[in-house]
Amino acid sequence: MRRNLSMLARINKLRRKAYIVFAAIWALGLIIPMAPSFGQSSPAASPAAGPSAAPVPITTADLKAVKGATAEDLVKGDPGGAITGNVNDIVVADPKAGLTLSDLVNMVGQNRIAINFVWTLVTGYLVMFMQAGFAAVETGLCRAKNANHTMMMNFMVYGFGLFAYFVMGFAIQQGGCAPVANLGGLTPLNSEFAITGIGGKAWGLFGQRGFFLAGSTYDVGICVMFLFQMVFMDTATTIVTGAAAERWKFAAFAVSTFFLGAITYPLYGNWAWGGGWLSQLGSNYGIGNGYCDFAGSGVVHAVGGLTALAVSLVIGPRIGKYTRDGKAQPMPGHDITLVLIGCFILAFGWFGFNPGSTLGASGAGNLRISVIAVNTMIAGALGSFASVLYMWIRFGKPDASMGGNGLLAGLVAITAPSGFVNPVGAAIIGFAAGMLVCLSVEFIERVMRVDDPVGAISVHGTCGLWGVISVGLFADGTYGGGYNGVASNVTGLFYGNPKQLVAQLIGCATLAGIVFTLSYLFNWLVDGIVGQRVSANTELEGLDLPEMGALGYPEFQLVTPGLGRSIEVAAD
Amino acid sequence: MIAVSSVTIGSTAAQIIVALLGFTICLVGIIAVLNRFHLANAIWKQ
């Protein structure tokens, strides 16, 4: 009987291995057919076939001859949409003179900017909705006794972070970013504080316009930029709440979030996106296109992930996470359905994050948004595939939470290169990120013994850095001309330009050397002055009642496994 | 600073090596030095 059971177990084991091998072969089959296109340079746009007609200049007289729909036509309704929107809808400067050529040209120009405004605002709204995804993921991965506290931290990064960014963060980051052609110029944002750096070149350090969006920065284009950049900053601040969850004092969290939104994030954001010294590496020293971070693997995710690491080091692991001999104990979250729904919300929001970073849909090169969206989709899906495959092979089960983290890892990694790589590159970057996040989670938990309840340091820190580096490897030279003031397209090592990798590595060193240090020092100071961590009793009972004054699930009896303690809430 | 100093070097290969070295030193500083300091006083050892 025992022999039969043992044989059955062996057969099951062999069958499982066969499934895994089959899945791996299938994955290879997915990549290999695409390989011939990898490494090839994109063909230049071919000229249209046939002789082209000589252009005929349009005059104001021609415009007078254009007839729009009449009132009689419109009163009947327009179910087919053929006559709504015509020459009559063009805004004229002088009604007496009628439509002129200058009215037409101005309308075309304003329409381009209007399309870009709408695009940037709507994608910004999508990114804002990602807060709901982060809240769901982090709360689901924490224990039920801390649900209210974790959810409230995710909720209030919006309030605290926005306040800090409105007061000074936006000005520091974007105060010297003009001109931004896609949004009408943003000319008032024209003051960057710079020092003389290596070789006598100007090094931008921080912007100086846009505090409180007052004065000349009270401007329609600047408000679009503010909204879009604000929700990005908010994403970075919400990463930290996951790593420090279940033991972070709410007051300390508020102070730390304010500092991140006011100083740390905007500084690095300025160096990368606001015309600062990292973005100038190309124009100043001929190092590729300078530091290229299309949508923020470094600016948003690595800044958030490294700050999460700094806070986790200062605050220490949760009680019960490690035994006395330093062995990590599992502390499973309370709601995996919440986690995976949150991951899907985040994947949806990422279509705002990456394609929205063109800051426009109309104009030179902005139709790249389709490639960026597809790259985002591919990398996220391949990330979850890779992590599930890894967990299946390593532990025998396709772990759900790591599947979710793999999806996010792929999305984080493709954020910087999304504009510069082709779909095959995106697939490789996403797949590698899915594997990397599993290895990183194990390393941080077991080797470093840093407690990160949701895997935020690995997902955003490790894979954020990988995303930054991958630009220097996989950028295929088909897009990015004019990026950071360098005329050539962004091209990585595998497509013949090793210089870009240098700029990306300098960006990574800056993240690990300066951003991490700044975050660590500030949070260490806060810890010394007011204390970052709740008391042991509060932690064991759960942070909901002592910190927030209300339980997340008041009608349930919550039991903490292994600690023999429970919170019982009597019904009134 | 080490990584940033790579901008003064002429050879691209040397630039990559110096930038990589700077990045690696930062990571080693965090993982091996700072983290070890925190582990020495870890809550689970008390």
XYZ file of C-alpha atoms in Angstrom, chain A residues 2 5 37 42 53 107 154 202 217 220 260 278 284 322 334 358 377 396 422 471 492 517 527:
23
model
C 2.788 2.353 1.057
C 1.313 5.550 -2.614
C 13.818 40.951 -35.980
C 14.368 49.790 -38.197
C 1.584 66.825 -56.795
C -7.330 76.720 -34.962
C -2.355 54.537 0.903
C 26.301 74.048 -16.401
C 2.750 79.824 -13.418
C -3.430 76.306 -18.428
C 9.618 62.582 -0.091
C 21.531 63.867 -15.545
C 27.253 68.414 -22.160
C 12.347 36.299 12.173
C -5.352 38.257 4.508
C 4.692 61.434 -24.368
C 1.142 45.206 -22.104
C 5.972 23.321 -6.848
C 10.580 47.342 -29.694
C 17.305 51.437 -21.792
C 21.403 51.160 -26.647
C 21.283 58.337 1.351
C 13.226 57.996 14.051
